[in-house]
Tab-separated table of C-alpha atoms in Angstrom:
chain	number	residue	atom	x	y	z
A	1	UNK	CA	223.212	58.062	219.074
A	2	UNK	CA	222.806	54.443	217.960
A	3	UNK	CA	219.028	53.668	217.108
A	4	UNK	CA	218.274	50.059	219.335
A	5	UNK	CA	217.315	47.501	217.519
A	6	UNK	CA	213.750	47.249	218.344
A	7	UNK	CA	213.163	51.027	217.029
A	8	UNK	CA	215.621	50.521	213.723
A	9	UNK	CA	213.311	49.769	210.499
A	10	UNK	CA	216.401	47.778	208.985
A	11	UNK	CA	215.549	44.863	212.111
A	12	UNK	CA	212.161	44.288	210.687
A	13	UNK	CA	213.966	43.185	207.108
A	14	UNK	CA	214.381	39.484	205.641
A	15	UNK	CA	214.759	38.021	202.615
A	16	UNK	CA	211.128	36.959	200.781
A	17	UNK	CA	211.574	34.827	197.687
A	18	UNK	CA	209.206	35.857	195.348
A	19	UNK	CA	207.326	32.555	194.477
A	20	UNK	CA	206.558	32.355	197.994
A	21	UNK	CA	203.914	35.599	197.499
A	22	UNK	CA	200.647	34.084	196.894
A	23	UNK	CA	199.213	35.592	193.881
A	24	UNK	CA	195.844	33.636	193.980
A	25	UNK	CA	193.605	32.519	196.900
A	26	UNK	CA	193.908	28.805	198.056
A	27	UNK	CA	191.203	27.058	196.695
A	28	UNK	CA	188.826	27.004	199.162
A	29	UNK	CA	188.996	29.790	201.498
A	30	UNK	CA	189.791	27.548	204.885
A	31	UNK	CA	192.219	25.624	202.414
A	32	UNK	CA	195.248	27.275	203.657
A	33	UNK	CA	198.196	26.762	206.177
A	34	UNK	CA	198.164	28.010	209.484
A	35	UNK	CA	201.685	28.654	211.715
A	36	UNK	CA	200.415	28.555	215.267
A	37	UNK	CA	202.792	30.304	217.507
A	38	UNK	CA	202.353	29.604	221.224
A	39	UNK	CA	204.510	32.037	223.285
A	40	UNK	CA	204.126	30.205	226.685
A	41	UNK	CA	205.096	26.780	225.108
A	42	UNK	CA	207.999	27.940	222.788
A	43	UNK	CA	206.804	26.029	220.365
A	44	UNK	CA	205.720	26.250	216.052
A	45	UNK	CA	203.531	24.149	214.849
A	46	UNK	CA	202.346	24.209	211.251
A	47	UNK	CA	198.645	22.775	210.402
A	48	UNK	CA	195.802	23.742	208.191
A	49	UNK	CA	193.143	26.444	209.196
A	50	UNK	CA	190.398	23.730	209.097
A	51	UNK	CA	192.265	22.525	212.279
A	52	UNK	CA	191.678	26.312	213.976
A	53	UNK	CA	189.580	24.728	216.907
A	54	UNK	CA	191.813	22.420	218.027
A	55	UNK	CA	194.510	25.766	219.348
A	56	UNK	CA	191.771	28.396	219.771
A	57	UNK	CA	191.280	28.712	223.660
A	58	UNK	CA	187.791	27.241	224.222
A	59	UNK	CA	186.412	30.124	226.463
A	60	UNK	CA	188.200	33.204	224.128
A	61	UNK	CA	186.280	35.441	222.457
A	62	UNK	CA	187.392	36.398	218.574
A	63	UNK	CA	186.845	39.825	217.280
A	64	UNK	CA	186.748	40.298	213.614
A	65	UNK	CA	186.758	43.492	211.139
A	66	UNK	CA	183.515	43.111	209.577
A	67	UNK	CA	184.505	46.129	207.077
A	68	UNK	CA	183.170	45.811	203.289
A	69	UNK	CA	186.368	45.927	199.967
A	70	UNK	CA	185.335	48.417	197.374
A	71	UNK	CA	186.203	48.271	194.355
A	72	UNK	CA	187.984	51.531	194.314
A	73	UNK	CA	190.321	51.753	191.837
A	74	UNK	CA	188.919	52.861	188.778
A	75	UNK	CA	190.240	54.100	185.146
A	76	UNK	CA	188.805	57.602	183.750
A	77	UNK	CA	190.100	59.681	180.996
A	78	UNK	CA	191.274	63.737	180.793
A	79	UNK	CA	189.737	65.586	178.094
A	80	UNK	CA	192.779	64.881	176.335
A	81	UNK	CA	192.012	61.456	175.902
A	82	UNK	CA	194.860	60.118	178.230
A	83	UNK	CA	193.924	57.677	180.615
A	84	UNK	CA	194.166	57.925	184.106
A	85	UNK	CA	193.942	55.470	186.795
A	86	UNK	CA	192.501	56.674	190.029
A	87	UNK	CA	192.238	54.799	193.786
A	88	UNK	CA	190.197	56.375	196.212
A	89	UNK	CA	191.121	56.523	199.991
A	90	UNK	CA	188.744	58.285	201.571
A	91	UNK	CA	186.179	55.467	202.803
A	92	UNK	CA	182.740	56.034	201.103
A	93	UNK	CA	181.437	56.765	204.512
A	94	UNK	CA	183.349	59.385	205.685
A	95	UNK	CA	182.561	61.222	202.526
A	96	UNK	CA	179.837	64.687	203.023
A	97	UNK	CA	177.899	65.052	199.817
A	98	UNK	CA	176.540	68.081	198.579
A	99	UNK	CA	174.786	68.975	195.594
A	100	UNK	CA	175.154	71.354	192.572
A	101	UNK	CA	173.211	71.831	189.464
A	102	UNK	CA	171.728	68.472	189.804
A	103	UNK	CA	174.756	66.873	190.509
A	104	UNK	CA	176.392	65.227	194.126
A	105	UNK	CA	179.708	65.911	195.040
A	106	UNK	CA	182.000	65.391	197.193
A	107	UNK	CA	185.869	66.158	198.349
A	108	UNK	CA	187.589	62.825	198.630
A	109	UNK	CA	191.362	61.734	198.880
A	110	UNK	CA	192.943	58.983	196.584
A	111	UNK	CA	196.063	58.161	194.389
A	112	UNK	CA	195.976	59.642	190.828
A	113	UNK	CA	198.280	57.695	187.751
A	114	UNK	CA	198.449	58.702	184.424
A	115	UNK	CA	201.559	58.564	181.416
A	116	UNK	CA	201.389	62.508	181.988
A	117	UNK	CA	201.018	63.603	185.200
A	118	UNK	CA	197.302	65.140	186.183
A	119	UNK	CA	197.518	68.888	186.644
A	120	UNK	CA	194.944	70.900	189.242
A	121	UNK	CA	191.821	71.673	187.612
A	122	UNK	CA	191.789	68.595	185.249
A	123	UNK	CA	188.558	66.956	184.848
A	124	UNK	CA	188.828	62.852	184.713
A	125	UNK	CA	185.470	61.306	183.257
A	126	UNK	CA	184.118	57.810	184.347
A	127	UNK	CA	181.033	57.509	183.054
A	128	UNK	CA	178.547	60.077	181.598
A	129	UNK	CA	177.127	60.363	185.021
A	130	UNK	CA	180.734	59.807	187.139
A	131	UNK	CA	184.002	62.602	187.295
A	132	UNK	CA	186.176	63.959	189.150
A	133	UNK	CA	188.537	67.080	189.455
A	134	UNK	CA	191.530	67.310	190.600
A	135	UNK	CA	191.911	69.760	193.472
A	136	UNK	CA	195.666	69.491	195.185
A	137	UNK	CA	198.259	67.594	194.880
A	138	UNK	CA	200.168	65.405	197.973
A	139	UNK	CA	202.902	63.755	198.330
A	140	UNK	CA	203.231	60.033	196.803
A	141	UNK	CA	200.897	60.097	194.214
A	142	UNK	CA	198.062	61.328	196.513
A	143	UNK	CA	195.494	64.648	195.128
A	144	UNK	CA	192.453	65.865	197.219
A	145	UNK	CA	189.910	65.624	194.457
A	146	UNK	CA	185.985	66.602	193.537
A	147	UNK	CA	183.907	63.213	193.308
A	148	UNK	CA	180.873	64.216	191.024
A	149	UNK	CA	178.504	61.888	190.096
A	150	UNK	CA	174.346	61.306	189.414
A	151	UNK	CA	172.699	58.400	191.767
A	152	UNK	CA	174.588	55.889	194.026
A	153	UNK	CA	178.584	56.422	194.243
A	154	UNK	CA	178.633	52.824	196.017
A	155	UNK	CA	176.387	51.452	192.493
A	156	UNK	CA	178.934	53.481	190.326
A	157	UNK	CA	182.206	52.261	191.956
A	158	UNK	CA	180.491	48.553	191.862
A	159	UNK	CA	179.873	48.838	188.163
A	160	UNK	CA	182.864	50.581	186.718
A	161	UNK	CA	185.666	49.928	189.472
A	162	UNK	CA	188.134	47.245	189.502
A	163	UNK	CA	189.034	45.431	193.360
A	164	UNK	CA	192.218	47.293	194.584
A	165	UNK	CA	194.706	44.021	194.981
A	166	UNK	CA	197.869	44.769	196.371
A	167	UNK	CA	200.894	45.460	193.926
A	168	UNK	CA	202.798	42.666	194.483
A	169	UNK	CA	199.681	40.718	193.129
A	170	UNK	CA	201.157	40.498	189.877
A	171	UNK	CA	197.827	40.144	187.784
A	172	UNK	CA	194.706	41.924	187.057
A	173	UNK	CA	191.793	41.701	189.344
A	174	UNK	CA	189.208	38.912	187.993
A	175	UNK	CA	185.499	38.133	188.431
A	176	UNK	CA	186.333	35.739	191.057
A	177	UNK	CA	187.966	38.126	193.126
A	178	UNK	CA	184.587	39.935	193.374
A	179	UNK	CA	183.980	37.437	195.437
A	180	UNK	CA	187.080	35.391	197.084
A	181	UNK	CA	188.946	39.251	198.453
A	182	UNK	CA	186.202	40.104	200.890
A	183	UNK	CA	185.074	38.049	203.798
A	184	UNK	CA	181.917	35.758	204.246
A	185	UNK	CA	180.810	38.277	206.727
A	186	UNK	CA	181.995	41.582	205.870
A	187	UNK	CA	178.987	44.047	205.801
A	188	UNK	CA	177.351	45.698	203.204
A	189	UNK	CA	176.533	48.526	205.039
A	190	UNK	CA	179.918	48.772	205.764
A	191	UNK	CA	181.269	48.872	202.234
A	192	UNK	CA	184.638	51.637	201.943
A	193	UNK	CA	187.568	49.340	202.358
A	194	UNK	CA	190.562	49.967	199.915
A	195	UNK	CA	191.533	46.361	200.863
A	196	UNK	CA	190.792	43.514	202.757
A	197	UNK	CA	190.863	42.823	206.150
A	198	UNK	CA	192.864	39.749	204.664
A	199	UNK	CA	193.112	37.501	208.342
A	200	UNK	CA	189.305	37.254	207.958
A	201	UNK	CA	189.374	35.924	204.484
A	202	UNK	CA	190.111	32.269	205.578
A	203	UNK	CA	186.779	31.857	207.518
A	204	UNK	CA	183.527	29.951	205.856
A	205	UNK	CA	180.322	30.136	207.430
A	206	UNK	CA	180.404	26.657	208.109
A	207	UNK	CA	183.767	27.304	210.475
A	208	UNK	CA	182.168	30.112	211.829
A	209	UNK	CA	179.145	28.100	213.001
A	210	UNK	CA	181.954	25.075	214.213
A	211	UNK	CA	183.262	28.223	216.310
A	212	UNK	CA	179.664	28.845	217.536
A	213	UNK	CA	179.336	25.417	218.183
A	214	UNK	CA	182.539	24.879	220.257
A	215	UNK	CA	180.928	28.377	222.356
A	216	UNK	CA	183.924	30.140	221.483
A	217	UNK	CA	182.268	34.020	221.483
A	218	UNK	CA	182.114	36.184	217.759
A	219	UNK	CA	182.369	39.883	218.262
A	220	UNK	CA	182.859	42.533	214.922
A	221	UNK	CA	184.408	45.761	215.031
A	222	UNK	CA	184.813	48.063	211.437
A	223	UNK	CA	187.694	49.530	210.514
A	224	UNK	CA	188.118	51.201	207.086
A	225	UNK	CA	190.980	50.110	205.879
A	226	UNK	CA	192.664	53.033	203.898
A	227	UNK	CA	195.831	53.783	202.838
A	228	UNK	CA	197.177	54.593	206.531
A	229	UNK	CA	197.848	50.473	207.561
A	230	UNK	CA	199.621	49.965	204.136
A	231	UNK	CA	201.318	53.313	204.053
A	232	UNK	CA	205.170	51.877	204.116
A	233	UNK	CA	207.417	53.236	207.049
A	234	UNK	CA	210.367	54.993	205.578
A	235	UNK	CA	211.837	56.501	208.978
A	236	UNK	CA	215.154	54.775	210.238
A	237	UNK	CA	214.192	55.116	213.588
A	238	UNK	CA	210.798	52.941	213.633
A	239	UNK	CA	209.568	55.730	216.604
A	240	UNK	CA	210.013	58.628	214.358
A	241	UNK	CA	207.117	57.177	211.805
A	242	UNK	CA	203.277	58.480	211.797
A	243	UNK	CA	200.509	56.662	211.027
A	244	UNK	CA	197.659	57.791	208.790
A	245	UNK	CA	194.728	58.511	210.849
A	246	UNK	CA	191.836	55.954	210.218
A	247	UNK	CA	187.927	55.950	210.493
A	248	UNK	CA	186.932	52.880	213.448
A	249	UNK	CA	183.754	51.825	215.028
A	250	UNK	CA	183.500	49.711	218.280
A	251	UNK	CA	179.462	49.027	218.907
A	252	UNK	CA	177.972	48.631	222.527
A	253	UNK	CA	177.518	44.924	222.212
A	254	UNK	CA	181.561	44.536	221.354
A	255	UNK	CA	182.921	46.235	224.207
A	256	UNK	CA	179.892	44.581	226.781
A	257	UNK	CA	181.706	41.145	224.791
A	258	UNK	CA	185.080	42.397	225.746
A	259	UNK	CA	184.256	43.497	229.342
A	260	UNK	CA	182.611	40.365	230.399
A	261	UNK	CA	185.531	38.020	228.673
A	262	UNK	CA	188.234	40.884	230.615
A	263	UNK	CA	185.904	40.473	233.717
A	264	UNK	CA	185.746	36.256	233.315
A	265	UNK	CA	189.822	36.027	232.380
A	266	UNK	CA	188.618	34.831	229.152
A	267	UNK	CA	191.626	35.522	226.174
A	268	UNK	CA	191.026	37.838	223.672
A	269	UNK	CA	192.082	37.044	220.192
A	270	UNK	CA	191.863	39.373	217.547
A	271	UNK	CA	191.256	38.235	213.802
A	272	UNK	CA	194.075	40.685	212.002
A	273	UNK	CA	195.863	43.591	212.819
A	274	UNK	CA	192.998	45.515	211.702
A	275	UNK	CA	191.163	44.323	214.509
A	276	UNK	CA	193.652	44.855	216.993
A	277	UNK	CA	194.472	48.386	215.598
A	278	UNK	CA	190.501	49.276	216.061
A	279	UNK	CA	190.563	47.648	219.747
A	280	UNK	CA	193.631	49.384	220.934
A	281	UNK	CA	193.137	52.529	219.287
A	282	UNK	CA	189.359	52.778	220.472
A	283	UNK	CA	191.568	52.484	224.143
A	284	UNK	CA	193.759	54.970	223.341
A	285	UNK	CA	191.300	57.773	221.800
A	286	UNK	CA	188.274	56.626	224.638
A	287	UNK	CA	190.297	55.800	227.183
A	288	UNK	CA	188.518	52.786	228.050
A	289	UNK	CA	187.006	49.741	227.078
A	290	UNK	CA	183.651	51.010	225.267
A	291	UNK	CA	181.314	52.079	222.220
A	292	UNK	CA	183.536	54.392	219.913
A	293	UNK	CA	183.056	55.830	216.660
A	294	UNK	CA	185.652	57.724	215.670
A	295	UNK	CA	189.596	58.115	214.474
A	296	UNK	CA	192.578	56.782	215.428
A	297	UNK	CA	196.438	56.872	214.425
A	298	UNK	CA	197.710	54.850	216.986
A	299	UNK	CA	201.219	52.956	216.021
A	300	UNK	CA	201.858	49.885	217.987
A	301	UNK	CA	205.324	48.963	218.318
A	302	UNK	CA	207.530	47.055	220.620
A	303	UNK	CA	207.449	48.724	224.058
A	304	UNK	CA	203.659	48.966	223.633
A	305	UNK	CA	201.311	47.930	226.510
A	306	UNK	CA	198.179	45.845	224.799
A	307	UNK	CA	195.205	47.200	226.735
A	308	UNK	CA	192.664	44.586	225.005
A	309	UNK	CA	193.918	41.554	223.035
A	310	UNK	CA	195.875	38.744	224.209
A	311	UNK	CA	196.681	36.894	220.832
A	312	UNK	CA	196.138	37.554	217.096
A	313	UNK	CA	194.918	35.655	213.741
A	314	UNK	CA	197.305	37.612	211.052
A	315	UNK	CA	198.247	36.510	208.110
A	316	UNK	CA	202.164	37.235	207.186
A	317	UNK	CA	203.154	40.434	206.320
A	318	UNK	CA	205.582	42.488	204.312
A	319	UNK	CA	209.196	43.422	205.360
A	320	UNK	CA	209.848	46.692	207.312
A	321	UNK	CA	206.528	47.259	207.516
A	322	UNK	CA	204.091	48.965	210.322
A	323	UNK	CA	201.952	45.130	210.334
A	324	UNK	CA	205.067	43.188	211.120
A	325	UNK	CA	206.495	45.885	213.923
A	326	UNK	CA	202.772	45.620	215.406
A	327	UNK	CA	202.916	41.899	215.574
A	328	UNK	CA	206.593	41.930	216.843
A	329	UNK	CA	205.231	44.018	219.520
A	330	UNK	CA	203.052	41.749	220.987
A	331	UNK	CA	205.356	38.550	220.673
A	332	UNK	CA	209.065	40.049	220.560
A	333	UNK	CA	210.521	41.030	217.256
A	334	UNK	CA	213.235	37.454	217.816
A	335	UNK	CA	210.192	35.361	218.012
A	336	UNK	CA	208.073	36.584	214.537
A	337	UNK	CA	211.347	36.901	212.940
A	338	UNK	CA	212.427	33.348	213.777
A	339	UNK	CA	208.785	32.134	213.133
A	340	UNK	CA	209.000	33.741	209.585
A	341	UNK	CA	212.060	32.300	208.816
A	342	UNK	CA	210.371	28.512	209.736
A	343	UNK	CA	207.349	30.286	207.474
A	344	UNK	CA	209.915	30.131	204.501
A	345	UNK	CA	211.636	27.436	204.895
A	346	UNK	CA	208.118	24.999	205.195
A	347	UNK	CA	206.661	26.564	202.377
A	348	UNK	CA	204.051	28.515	203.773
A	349	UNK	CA	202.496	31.154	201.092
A	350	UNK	CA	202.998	35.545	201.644
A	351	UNK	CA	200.513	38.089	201.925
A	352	UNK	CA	197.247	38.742	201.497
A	353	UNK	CA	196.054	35.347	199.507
A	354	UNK	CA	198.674	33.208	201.683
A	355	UNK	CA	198.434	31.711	204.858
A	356	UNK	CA	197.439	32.698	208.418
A	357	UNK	CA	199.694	32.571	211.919
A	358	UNK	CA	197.772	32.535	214.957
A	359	UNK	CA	199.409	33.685	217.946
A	360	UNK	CA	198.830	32.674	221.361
């Protein structure tokens, strides 16, 4: 039976030029371009983010991922002497330490890489006081592992782990990454990203308090980001894919935000699909509008009724994959794919250091 084209993976494709993936951040954060998409008007209009207030409704209210980058990936060696590169993917605060012989540990997932492939049982050292095992092996690169480590894991991973950038970030992670791949008001508490919640990485406080300013509301959610939102989709048929469950929390004074702004026909615009993925899935697993702490694997694709937000701050994302089919089902796959396309040919930059699209 012929897939339609909505649910085939292959009508999510187009051509990307490399030089237009953004290997390095603009140079200030709200230095970037920003493709404003208006649905009701038919229209594209391309202007920098500084200019954000001038196509933000005035009443809406924004809801951002306030989730924390960590540097997770981190190089160990087996008692071999091989090196081995290891990511985890299990968000630091999902992890339930125990202790043994003076020691905390804890089961984790990540990715393991090494010249020679890791075998169960082997032992990969850190640090005098940092380790792991390697437990069971998963498909794509992924092992359930032993963490084992003396004092704080979050201190350890801060001093000896490198910022997880994307692989089509051709370079190694620098100092000033540290800094310019999380955003001005991720969390500390919060900290157990594997990457960014990248639509957020545009704002300065000094925006933020123009926002505040203008009364346009500021909500947060958290959503660990994990390996689940990046995980590629490999099924031909788009509804045949599964999502990797991930960890969300929506607090009491969020959904109160969201019920009032529901309640006063106020729009609700969520900054990145990490947002929108925590709103809708806290719908899907509650069902309702309210507090939530728990996980979700909900998969939004066309034919998807959005419960919670009316418009979305992304930034652009990669071919075929589960960000651009979310985003294609809450403006028509036609529409991002034609707004892409206008993307490319004005220059605008790729991925997680490029620019931003708002859609209204």
């Amino acid at each position: 039976m012929e897939i339609p084209e909505d649910y085939k993976l292959s009508s999510y494709d187009y051509e990307l030029p490399e030089d237009h993936i953004a290997q390095e951040p603009a140079e200030r954060r709200d230095g970037s371009r920003l493709l404003v998409l208006d649905r009701a008007a038919d229209t594209l209009t391309p202007v920098r983010f500084t200019d954000l207030l001038d196509y933000l409704p005035d009443n809406c209210l924004l809801v951002a991922n306030n989730s924390r980058v960590i540097p997770a990936r981190i190089f160990g060696r087996k008692p071999t002497g091989g090196q081995v590169e290891f990511l985890l993917l299990t968000p630091l605060p999902l992890l339930v330490p125990g202790e043994e012989g003076g020691w905390m540990t804890a089961r984790a997932e990540g990715l393991l890489r090494a010249s020679k492939g890791p075998k169960t049982g082997t032992v990969v050292t850190f640090a005098d006081d940092f380790s792991l095992t390697a437990e069971e092996p998963g498909e794509f690169g992924r092992w359930r592992v032993t963490l084992r480590w003396k004092g704080d894991l979050t201190g350890l991973f801060n001093t000896h782990g490198h910022l997880p950038l994307p692989p089509y970030i051709k370079r190694p992670d620098g100092e000033a990454d540290r800094e310019r791949y999380q955003t001005t008001y991720s969390n500390t508490a919060k900290t157990g990203s594997v990457a960014a919640p990248t639509a957020g990485l545009h704002f300065t406080p000094e925006l933020r308090e123009r926002i505040r300013a203008k009364g346009i509301q500021w909500a947060e959610v958290t959503l660990y980001v994990g390996y689940g939102t990046f995980s590629p989709v490999r099924c031909p048929d788009i509804r045949d894919h599964r999502m990797h469950a991930e960890y969300i929390e929506v607090g009491e004074e969020t959904a109160e935000a969201i019920h009032r702004a529901k309640a006063e026909g106020r729009p609700v615009i969520a900054v990145g699909t990490t947002s929108a993925r925590t709103l809708e899935g806290m719908v899907r697993e509650a069902g309702s509008v309210r507090q939530f702490r728990g996980e979700t694997d909900i998969f939004i694709s066309p034919g998807y009724t959005f419960r919670v937000i009316d418009g979305i701050l992304t930034n652009f994302h990669l071919p075929e994959s589960s960000l651009i089919i979310m985003i294609s089902a809450l403006a028509g796959r036609k529409t991002i794919l034609d707004a892409y396309a206008f993307a490319l040919e004005n220059n605008f930059r790729f991925f997680s250091y490029g620019d931003a699209m708002l859609i209204l």
